[in-house]
Amino acid sequence: MSETKIAPSIEGWYTTGENPELLGTRCKWCGSYFFPKQETFCRNPSCRSTEFEEIPLSREGTIWSYTEHFYSPPEPYIFTEPFEPYIIVAVELEKEKMIVLGQAAQGVKSEELSTGQKVELVVEPLYEQEGTQYTVWKWTPVAG
Amino acid sequence: MAKEVAILGVGMHPWGKWGKNFVEYGIKACNDALDDAGLEWQDIEVVAGAETVRNAYAGYVAGATFAEALGWSGARVSTSYAACASGSQAINNARAMILADMADVVLVVGADTTPKGFLAPNAGERWTDPDWLRFRLMGCTNPTYFALYARRRMDLYGATEADFAAVKVKNARHGMANPNARYHKEFTQEQVLESPMVADPLRLLEICATSDGAAAVVVSSMEYARKRNVDPVKIRAVSTVTPVYPQSTVEMPYFSTDSAAAVPAPALDFKESIAHAAYEEAGLGPEDMSLAEVYDLSSALELDWCENIGLCPKGDAEKLLRDGDTTLGGRIPINASGGLACFGEAVPAQALAQICELTWQLRGQAGGRQVEGAKAGITANLGLFGHGSSVICSV
Ligand SMILES: [Zn+2]
């Protein structure tokens, strides 16, 4: 058995390691945050900035809403048969004042979640293809 | 009011899964609308088409496609794409040309043949397309977003699964009397609640299907209508607003909302601003409406729309529903046509179908689903990528 390679499902959207973070940008002129990254023009109508800095977003946030999916979605979603239900969480980030979506971490049950609950970011496998395991960011309840 | 235009005729091809070319549906709707207006195709000066991108390529489902099918007559054409709001954009084009004295009478048409199952993004590797990426990276379908709003209603306002089911039961009953609806079947709350869970808390019977169908509207200047001695239903307002930054509600197909860190969120959120602009333009308010046709992509979304179009404060839509206010015979019937619950979505035709329903209701021609004494009505929907859509019609 050859060792499975691990790779991000998309480059530059998040860091890995013990305390992973989503990577967004902040406008150097007006301070607006963007995720996914906005790097060429600012979407604030009062700002014509072309200067942005890459910035990690808050690792923790509170649940805005969530839903569990019981049917396999169409392509280009990739999953291994048999299909397992998965949860999507919308998370409010306090500092950035924005809501970011993502799947819930493996093993998280819908019953454990509620609006307003604290969650944190993790990086986990999303799917496997040709010997490579592709990862993505997910949300998991903060312990304790 | 100088900004009014007249609705001379409306027509639809029944919704369903007919498996034919969308042009066939469109022609049927056009001919019905022309007959309803008492006009011939050659009387039409402009064809405004509502487009969708699913049929091979943009520009195919267009004004010119229908002009050719009806027989080239030299009419000018325009084509609008705004996803679910395409029909309103086409109506707005027609209205703008009439109000600018560039045309007296315009035929507006939208028609679609839809694929099976969930609406999926375009094929191929599309790493810069958020609509493609949300499926690849999260498995985030359209029902995902509907379910997020539904869950939030439960956690914030105490909505229950029974409430969501009650919306479906109501709309299914309304649709029984609509010959253009795809589904003519009544449901009990129990039957809805026994249908399979798709995206918790929403069940299969609470999420709208995709359908084939077509709708057409003949609009003219008020002067043109007067010369023909008709007292038409009038279009009082067409709102096609886009969001104001920062767009602070979670919308398809995005991964995030705009950040409100540098600029505070606007007083009205996007969906509220859509109807608000229509009311402003019409000089009417929610209290003047006799009925509303709103985009019930899911049963729970209808409750959001009740609030977004100003019928009640946030969190009170369940009370409106439970009190029977939104049922036929109630204070303000919502989706008397049966709504998307009975139609399923035929994207470029849907906003026009809403206008057809208002027209029949305001003329008193809605048969078994008639809202008694209807004087004015509002439509509301929202197209992917920031396309607001709301039309107000009155007698
Ligand atoms: Zn800026």
XYZ file of C-alpha atoms in Angstrom, chain A residues 9-10 13 30-36 43-45 63-78 86 88-90 92 95-103 110 114-115 126-127 136-137, chain B residues 118-122 124 127 131-141 143-145 147-152 155-156 196-201 204 245 248-250 254-263:
100
model
C -9.295 20.697 -2.117
C -8.603 24.301 -3.047
C -8.388 29.273 1.152
C -11.476 50.734 4.206
C -10.886 47.652 6.362
C -13.580 45.455 4.800
C -12.966 41.715 5.100
C -13.522 39.293 2.258
C -13.834 35.532 2.049
C -13.097 34.056 -0.410
C -16.666 45.750 -3.142
C -17.383 48.613 -0.747
C -19.119 51.124 -3.072
C -23.781 29.287 14.725
C -26.190 31.414 12.656
C -28.003 28.353 11.368
C -27.381 24.763 10.268
C -28.922 21.933 8.272
C -28.333 18.240 7.742
C -28.489 16.826 4.220
C -29.986 13.422 3.586
C -29.595 13.205 -0.191
C -26.413 13.163 -2.214
C -25.953 16.454 -4.020
C -25.213 16.594 -7.768
C -21.766 16.988 -9.305
C -19.276 18.455 -8.800
C -19.643 17.267 -5.159
C -17.520 14.160 -4.727
C -23.609 15.679 6.216
C -23.768 22.494 6.691
C -23.242 25.229 9.256
C -23.461 29.007 8.804
C -21.106 34.317 12.381
C -14.700 40.593 14.488
C -15.211 40.307 10.744
C -18.991 40.803 11.086
C -19.708 38.233 8.423
C -21.256 34.795 8.096
C -19.187 31.956 6.621
C -20.548 28.567 5.533
C -18.863 25.202 5.854
C -19.580 21.571 6.609
C -27.365 17.662 14.287
C -28.078 25.039 18.102
C -28.223 28.618 16.889
C -13.579 15.946 2.111
C -13.054 13.234 -0.502
C -11.530 21.203 3.421
C -12.373 23.514 6.326
C -31.673 19.335 -8.018
C -30.636 22.308 -10.086
C -26.928 21.719 -10.638
C -24.198 24.128 -11.703
C -22.810 24.181 -15.237
C -16.693 21.388 -16.311
C -12.664 27.039 -10.054
C -21.953 28.383 -7.941
C -19.666 25.488 -8.926
C -17.394 25.797 -5.902
C -20.189 25.645 -3.315
C -21.127 22.195 -4.614
C -17.529 20.969 -4.855
C -16.255 22.240 -1.504
C -19.339 21.977 0.701
C -22.068 20.002 -1.070
C -24.132 23.119 -0.647
C -27.322 22.720 -2.722
C -32.200 23.400 -0.427
C -29.205 23.968 1.894
C -29.866 27.685 1.856
C -33.049 24.953 5.168
C -30.685 27.424 6.857
C -33.430 30.071 6.796
C -36.021 27.540 7.974
C -33.901 26.367 10.920
C -33.287 29.964 11.904
C -34.613 28.808 16.654
C -35.483 32.521 16.617
C -38.565 12.153 3.368
C -36.281 14.697 5.040
C -34.133 16.385 2.378
C -32.346 19.206 4.191
C -33.388 19.253 7.820
C -35.950 20.708 8.739
C -39.400 16.545 0.045
C -23.319 46.777 0.518
C -25.554 40.808 5.207
C -27.873 37.851 4.566
C -26.677 34.446 3.428
C -22.146 32.436 -1.859
C -19.769 31.101 0.813
C -20.166 34.129 3.001
C -22.007 37.369 3.482
C -20.323 40.710 2.975
C -18.445 41.957 6.013
C -20.167 44.710 7.987
C -16.895 45.529 9.777
C -16.134 48.705 7.823
C -19.597 49.740 6.656
